[in-house]
């Protein structure tokens, strides 16, 4: 009888929203097959520790590098460290095609099946290479090939990747320079980068002191014409996982879910706008403290 696959959630680090690498090993059981590492905000997970745990327990490491194109860990590109990785070209990412993504495979044994899944469960790729004389259904799959127009759009983005990345990183640095040393009095923290992480400026976030402070800050920024947003709700608390999560409290994940706020970060954002946003963040936090 087939055993239902089960996702076991690991908590975030206390320092940053990425997985707490030191908490993984306690969750590994004989049924564990893979570790999925999400490189949140384009910041690297502690891959040395994660790869070492995977080696010891013979597990596959899957990197969710959706936000992490052109980010690095100890000078290695994210998405090149695990057995496989996914990237996103969704309109909210650094390099976009409207919708679409990329699967990278680090081990040749996965290539054939990936081709089949991409080609609707058929061996059409092998057929085009002349390896079989007709093609048919050999596995599950779906229609994952991008259309030519999407691919053309993406190609142009990739040609400009250095320009796009350097502007995004400059915006990220400007936020940092404007806010560093000015937030602690409000109990608000700047992002902490995991050691070894060289980030792609995908997003800039602050971690508020409380859920109420975050809610009020977002509301006030909105009145100033600044669209700041929070991001994900903890997956283990989502309706889909109700009754499936084993019930452990994931306190760091919950704290980031409640307190993280993203500031605007996109290619066209000007230095003056970044300065204005920072000025409004500080002014609003001040006002909130005195009310
Ligand atoms: C955007 C994103 C995804 C989904 O990417 P799609 O291209 O929309 O499938 C998955 N994981 C993370 C961390 C993301 O940021």
CSV table of C-alpha atoms and ligand atoms in Angstrom, one decimal:
chain,number,residue,atom,x,y,z
A,1,UNK,CA,0.0,0.0,0.0
A,2,UNK,CA,1.3,3.5,-0.9
A,3,UNK,CA,2.3,5.6,2.1
A,4,UNK,CA,1.0,9.2,1.9
A,5,UNK,CA,3.9,11.6,1.6
A,6,UNK,CA,4.0,14.0,4.6
A,7,UNK,CA,5.6,17.4,5.0
A,8,UNK,CA,7.2,18.1,8.3
A,9,UNK,CA,7.7,21.7,8.9
A,10,UNK,CA,11.0,23.0,10.4
A,11,UNK,CA,11.0,26.4,12.2
A,12,UNK,CA,12.7,29.5,10.9
A,13,UNK,CA,15.9,30.7,12.5
A,14,UNK,CA,15.5,33.2,15.3
A,15,UNK,CA,17.8,35.5,13.2
A,16,UNK,CA,16.1,35.4,9.8
A,17,UNK,CA,13.1,33.8,8.1
A,18,UNK,CA,15.1,31.0,6.5
A,19,UNK,CA,15.1,27.5,7.9
A,20,UNK,CA,16.9,27.0,11.2
A,21,UNK,CA,19.6,24.6,10.0
A,22,UNK,CA,20.4,23.5,13.6
A,23,UNK,CA,16.8,22.4,14.1
A,24,UNK,CA,16.6,20.0,11.1
A,25,UNK,CA,18.4,16.9,12.3
A,26,UNK,CA,16.0,16.4,15.2
A,27,UNK,CA,13.1,16.1,12.7
A,28,UNK,CA,14.8,13.5,10.5
A,29,UNK,CA,13.2,10.0,10.7
A,30,UNK,CA,13.7,6.8,8.7
A,31,UNK,CA,10.8,8.1,6.5
A,32,UNK,CA,12.6,11.4,5.6
A,33,UNK,CA,13.5,11.6,1.9
A,34,UNK,CA,14.3,15.3,1.3
A,35,UNK,CA,15.1,18.6,2.8
A,36,UNK,CA,13.5,21.6,1.1
A,37,UNK,CA,15.4,24.9,1.7
A,38,UNK,CA,13.7,28.2,0.8
A,39,UNK,CA,16.1,31.0,0.1
A,40,UNK,CA,13.8,33.8,1.4
A,41,UNK,CA,14.4,37.3,0.0
A,42,UNK,CA,17.2,35.9,-2.1
A,43,UNK,CA,19.2,35.3,1.1
A,44,UNK,CA,21.0,31.9,1.3
A,45,UNK,CA,20.1,29.2,3.8
A,46,UNK,CA,23.0,27.8,5.7
A,47,UNK,CA,23.8,25.4,3.0
A,48,UNK,CA,27.0,23.9,4.5
A,49,UNK,CA,25.0,22.6,7.5
A,50,UNK,CA,22.0,21.5,5.4
A,51,UNK,CA,24.2,19.6,2.8
A,52,UNK,CA,26.1,18.0,5.6
A,53,UNK,CA,22.9,16.7,7.3
A,54,UNK,CA,21.7,15.5,3.9
A,55,UNK,CA,24.9,13.6,3.4
A,56,UNK,CA,24.8,11.9,6.8
A,57,UNK,CA,21.2,10.7,6.3
A,58,UNK,CA,21.3,10.2,2.5
A,59,UNK,CA,18.6,12.8,1.8
A,60,UNK,CA,18.0,14.8,-1.3
A,61,UNK,CA,18.3,18.6,-1.0
A,62,UNK,CA,15.8,20.7,-3.0
A,63,UNK,CA,16.4,24.4,-3.1
A,64,UNK,CA,13.4,26.8,-3.6
A,65,UNK,CA,15.4,29.5,-5.3
A,66,UNK,CA,12.3,31.2,-6.6
A,67,UNK,CA,13.5,34.5,-5.2
A,68,UNK,CA,17.2,33.8,-5.5
A,69,UNK,CA,18.4,34.1,-9.1
A,70,UNK,CA,22.0,35.5,-9.1
A,71,UNK,CA,22.3,35.1,-5.3
A,72,UNK,CA,25.3,33.3,-3.8
A,73,UNK,CA,26.3,31.2,-0.9
A,74,UNK,CA,30.1,31.1,-0.2
A,75,UNK,CA,30.5,32.2,-3.9
A,76,UNK,CA,28.4,29.4,-5.3
A,77,UNK,CA,25.2,30.4,-7.1
A,78,UNK,CA,22.0,29.4,-5.2
A,79,UNK,CA,20.2,26.7,-7.0
A,80,UNK,CA,23.4,24.9,-7.8
A,81,UNK,CA,24.0,23.4,-4.4
A,82,UNK,CA,21.2,20.8,-3.9
A,83,UNK,CA,20.2,17.9,-6.1
A,84,UNK,CA,17.6,20.2,-7.7
A,85,UNK,CA,16.3,23.7,-7.5
A,86,UNK,CA,13.4,25.8,-8.8
A,87,UNK,CA,13.5,29.4,-9.9
A,88,UNK,CA,10.6,31.7,-10.6
A,89,UNK,CA,10.1,34.2,-13.4
A,90,UNK,CA,6.8,35.5,-11.9
A,91,UNK,CA,6.2,39.2,-12.3
A,92,UNK,CA,7.2,39.8,-8.7
A,93,UNK,CA,10.7,38.4,-9.0
A,94,UNK,CA,14.0,40.1,-10.2
A,95,UNK,CA,14.0,38.5,-13.6
A,96,UNK,CA,10.5,38.1,-15.0
A,97,UNK,CA,8.5,36.6,-17.9
A,98,UNK,CA,5.1,37.3,-16.5
A,99,UNK,CA,4.8,33.7,-15.4
A,100,UNK,CA,7.1,30.8,-15.7
A,101,UNK,CA,10.1,29.2,-14.0
A,102,UNK,CA,13.2,27.1,-14.3
A,103,UNK,CA,14.1,23.7,-12.9
A,104,UNK,CA,17.8,23.0,-12.4
A,105,UNK,CA,19.1,19.5,-11.9
A,106,UNK,CA,22.4,18.8,-10.4
A,107,UNK,CA,22.4,15.0,-11.0
A,108,UNK,CA,22.0,13.5,-14.4
A,109,UNK,CA,19.7,10.7,-13.1
A,110,UNK,CA,16.8,13.2,-12.8
A,111,UNK,CA,17.0,14.6,-16.3
A,112,UNK,CA,15.0,12.0,-18.2
A,113,UNK,CA,12.0,12.0,-15.9
A,114,UNK,CA,12.0,15.8,-15.7
A,115,UNK,CA,11.8,16.0,-19.5
A,116,UNK,CA,8.9,13.6,-19.5
A,117,UNK,CA,7.0,15.5,-16.8
A,118,UNK,CA,7.6,18.7,-18.7
A,119,UNK,CA,6.3,17.1,-21.9
A,120,UNK,CA,2.9,16.1,-20.6
A,121,UNK,CA,4.1,12.7,-19.4
A,122,UNK,CA,5.4,11.7,-22.9
A,123,UNK,CA,8.8,10.9,-24.2
A,124,UNK,CA,8.5,13.5,-26.9
A,125,UNK,CA,12.0,15.0,-26.0
A,126,UNK,CA,13.6,11.6,-26.7
A,127,UNK,CA,11.6,11.4,-30.0
A,128,UNK,CA,12.9,14.8,-31.2
A,129,UNK,CA,16.5,13.6,-30.5
A,130,UNK,CA,15.8,10.5,-32.6
A,131,UNK,CA,16.2,8.2,-29.7
A,132,UNK,CA,12.8,6.6,-30.2
A,133,UNK,CA,10.8,6.2,-33.4
A,134,UNK,CA,7.4,7.3,-31.9
A,135,UNK,CA,6.4,9.0,-28.7
A,136,UNK,CA,3.7,8.2,-26.2
A,137,UNK,CA,2.7,8.5,-22.6
A,138,UNK,CA,5.2,6.9,-20.2
A,139,UNK,CA,4.6,8.8,-16.9
A,140,UNK,CA,2.6,11.5,-15.2
A,141,UNK,CA,3.2,15.1,-16.4
A,142,UNK,CA,1.7,18.3,-17.4
A,143,UNK,CA,2.2,21.1,-20.0
A,144,UNK,CA,5.1,23.0,-18.6
A,145,UNK,CA,6.8,24.3,-21.7
A,146,UNK,CA,6.9,28.1,-22.0
A,147,UNK,CA,5.4,29.7,-25.1
A,148,UNK,CA,7.8,31.4,-27.6
A,149,UNK,CA,6.6,34.9,-26.7
A,150,UNK,CA,7.3,34.2,-23.0
A,151,UNK,CA,10.7,32.8,-23.8
A,152,UNK,CA,11.6,35.9,-25.9
A,153,UNK,CA,10.5,38.2,-23.1
A,154,UNK,CA,12.6,36.3,-20.6
A,155,UNK,CA,15.6,36.3,-22.9
A,156,UNK,CA,15.6,40.1,-23.1
A,157,UNK,CA,15.4,40.2,-19.3
A,158,UNK,CA,18.4,37.9,-19.0
A,159,UNK,CA,20.4,40.0,-21.4
A,160,UNK,CA,19.9,42.9,-18.9
A,161,UNK,CA,20.5,40.8,-15.7
A,162,UNK,CA,23.6,42.7,-14.6
A,163,UNK,CA,21.9,46.1,-15.0
A,164,UNK,CA,18.8,45.0,-13.2
A,165,UNK,CA,20.7,43.4,-10.4
A,166,UNK,CA,23.0,46.3,-9.8
A,167,UNK,CA,20.1,48.7,-9.5
A,168,UNK,CA,18.2,46.4,-7.2
A,169,UNK,CA,21.3,46.0,-5.0
A,170,UNK,CA,21.8,49.8,-4.9
A,171,UNK,CA,18.2,50.3,-3.8
A,172,UNK,CA,18.7,47.6,-1.1
A,173,UNK,CA,21.9,49.3,0.1
A,174,UNK,CA,20.3,52.7,0.2
A,175,UNK,CA,17.5,51.4,2.4
A,176,UNK,CA,20.1,49.9,4.7
A,177,UNK,CA,22.3,53.1,4.8
A,178,UNK,CA,19.2,55.3,5.5
A,179,UNK,CA,17.8,53.1,8.3
A,180,UNK,CA,20.8,51.5,9.9
A,181,UNK,CA,21.1,52.5,13.6
A,182,UNK,CA,17.8,54.3,13.6
A,183,UNK,CA,15.3,51.6,14.3
A,184,UNK,CA,16.4,49.8,17.5
A,185,UNK,CA,14.7,52.4,19.6
A,186,UNK,CA,11.4,51.4,18.1
A,187,UNK,CA,12.1,47.7,18.6
A,188,UNK,CA,12.3,47.3,14.9
A,189,UNK,CA,15.1,45.2,13.2
A,190,UNK,CA,16.8,45.4,9.9
A,191,UNK,CA,17.3,42.1,8.0
A,192,UNK,CA,20.0,39.8,9.3
A,193,UNK,CA,21.9,38.0,6.5
A,194,UNK,CA,22.8,34.4,7.1
A,195,UNK,CA,26.6,34.0,7.1
A,196,UNK,CA,28.0,33.3,3.7
A,197,UNK,CA,25.0,34.8,1.9
A,198,UNK,CA,25.5,37.3,-0.9
A,199,UNK,CA,22.0,38.5,-1.8
A,200,UNK,CA,20.5,39.7,-5.1
A,201,UNK,CA,18.5,42.6,-3.6
A,202,UNK,CA,15.2,40.7,-4.2
A,203,UNK,CA,13.4,42.4,-1.3
A,204,UNK,CA,14.0,44.6,1.6
A,205,UNK,CA,12.1,43.9,4.9
A,206,UNK,CA,11.9,45.2,8.4
A,207,UNK,CA,10.9,43.1,11.4
A,208,UNK,CA,8.6,45.0,13.6
A,209,UNK,CA,8.3,44.5,17.4
A,210,UNK,CA,4.7,43.4,17.4
A,211,UNK,CA,1.9,42.5,15.0
A,212,UNK,CA,0.0,45.7,16.1
A,213,UNK,CA,3.0,47.9,15.3
A,214,UNK,CA,3.3,46.3,11.9
A,215,UNK,CA,-0.4,46.7,11.1
A,216,UNK,CA,-0.3,50.4,12.1
A,217,UNK,CA,2.9,51.1,10.2
A,218,UNK,CA,1.5,49.6,7.0
A,219,UNK,CA,-1.7,51.6,7.5
A,220,UNK,CA,0.2,54.9,8.0
A,221,UNK,CA,2.5,54.3,5.1
A,222,UNK,CA,-0.5,53.7,2.9
A,223,UNK,CA,-1.8,57.1,3.8
A,224,UNK,CA,1.6,58.5,2.7
A,225,UNK,CA,1.1,56.8,-0.6
A,226,UNK,CA,3.7,54.0,0.2
A,227,UNK,CA,2.6,50.5,-0.5
A,228,UNK,CA,4.3,48.3,2.1
A,229,UNK,CA,3.1,44.8,2.4
A,230,UNK,CA,3.6,41.8,4.6
A,231,UNK,CA,4.2,38.6,2.8
A,232,UNK,CA,3.5,35.0,3.7
A,233,UNK,CA,1.4,33.5,6.4
A,234,UNK,CA,3.0,30.5,7.9
A,235,UNK,CA,2.3,27.5,5.8
A,236,UNK,CA,1.8,25.1,8.8
A,237,UNK,CA,-1.1,27.3,9.8
A,238,UNK,CA,-2.8,27.4,6.3
A,239,UNK,CA,-6.2,25.8,5.8
A,240,UNK,CA,-4.5,23.2,3.6
A,241,UNK,CA,-2.4,21.9,6.4
A,242,UNK,CA,-5.1,22.0,9.0
A,243,UNK,CA,-5.0,18.6,10.7
A,244,UNK,CA,-1.8,17.6,8.7
A,245,UNK,CA,0.8,19.6,10.7
A,246,UNK,CA,1.9,17.7,13.8
A,247,UNK,CA,1.0,20.7,16.1
A,248,UNK,CA,4.4,21.8,17.1
A,249,UNK,CA,4.6,25.6,17.7
A,250,UNK,CA,7.0,27.2,15.2
A,251,UNK,CA,7.6,30.4,17.1
A,252,UNK,CA,10.2,32.0,14.8
A,253,UNK,CA,8.1,31.4,11.7
A,254,UNK,CA,5.1,32.8,13.5
A,255,UNK,CA,7.0,35.9,14.6
A,256,UNK,CA,8.2,36.6,11.0
A,257,UNK,CA,4.7,36.0,9.7
A,258,UNK,CA,3.3,38.5,12.2
A,259,UNK,CA,6.0,41.1,12.2
A,260,UNK,CA,7.8,41.2,8.9
A,261,UNK,CA,7.0,44.1,6.6
A,262,UNK,CA,8.4,44.6,3.1
A,263,UNK,CA,9.3,48.0,1.7
A,264,UNK,CA,8.8,48.8,-2.0
A,265,UNK,CA,11.7,47.5,-4.1
A,266,UNK,CA,11.6,47.5,-7.9
A,267,UNK,CA,13.9,48.5,-10.7
A,268,UNK,CA,12.3,51.9,-11.4
A,269,UNK,CA,12.2,53.1,-7.8
A,270,UNK,CA,14.3,56.2,-7.6
A,271,UNK,CA,16.8,57.3,-4.9
A,272,UNK,CA,14.5,60.2,-3.9
A,273,UNK,CA,11.6,57.8,-3.5
A,274,UNK,CA,13.7,55.5,-1.3
A,275,UNK,CA,14.7,58.4,0.8
A,276,UNK,CA,11.1,59.5,1.1
A,277,UNK,CA,10.0,56.0,2.2
A,278,UNK,CA,12.7,55.8,4.8
A,279,UNK,CA,11.8,59.3,6.1
A,280,UNK,CA,8.1,58.2,6.4
A,281,UNK,CA,9.0,54.9,8.1
A,282,UNK,CA,11.0,56.7,10.8
A,283,UNK,CA,8.4,59.5,11.2
A,284,UNK,CA,5.5,57.0,11.5
A,285,UNK,CA,7.3,54.8,13.9
A,286,UNK,CA,7.9,57.9,16.0
A,287,UNK,CA,4.3,58.9,15.9
A,288,UNK,CA,3.2,55.4,16.8
A,289,UNK,CA,5.5,55.3,19.8
A,290,UNK,CA,3.9,58.5,21.1
A,291,UNK,CA,0.3,57.4,20.7
B,1,LIG,C1,7.3,33.2,-6.1
B,1,LIG,C2,7.6,32.0,-5.3
B,1,LIG,C3,7.2,30.8,-5.6
B,1,LIG,C4,6.3,30.5,-6.8
B,1,LIG,O1,6.8,30.8,-8.0
B,1,LIG,P1,5.9,30.6,-9.3
B,1,LIG,O2,6.7,31.0,-10.5
B,1,LIG,O3,4.7,31.5,-9.1
B,1,LIG,O4,5.5,29.2,-9.3
B,1,LIG,C5,7.6,29.7,-4.8
B,1,LIG,N1,8.4,29.9,-3.8
B,1,LIG,C6,8.8,31.1,-3.4
B,1,LIG,C7,9.7,31.3,-2.2
B,1,LIG,C8,8.5,32.2,-4.2
B,1,LIG,O5,8.9,33.4,-3.8
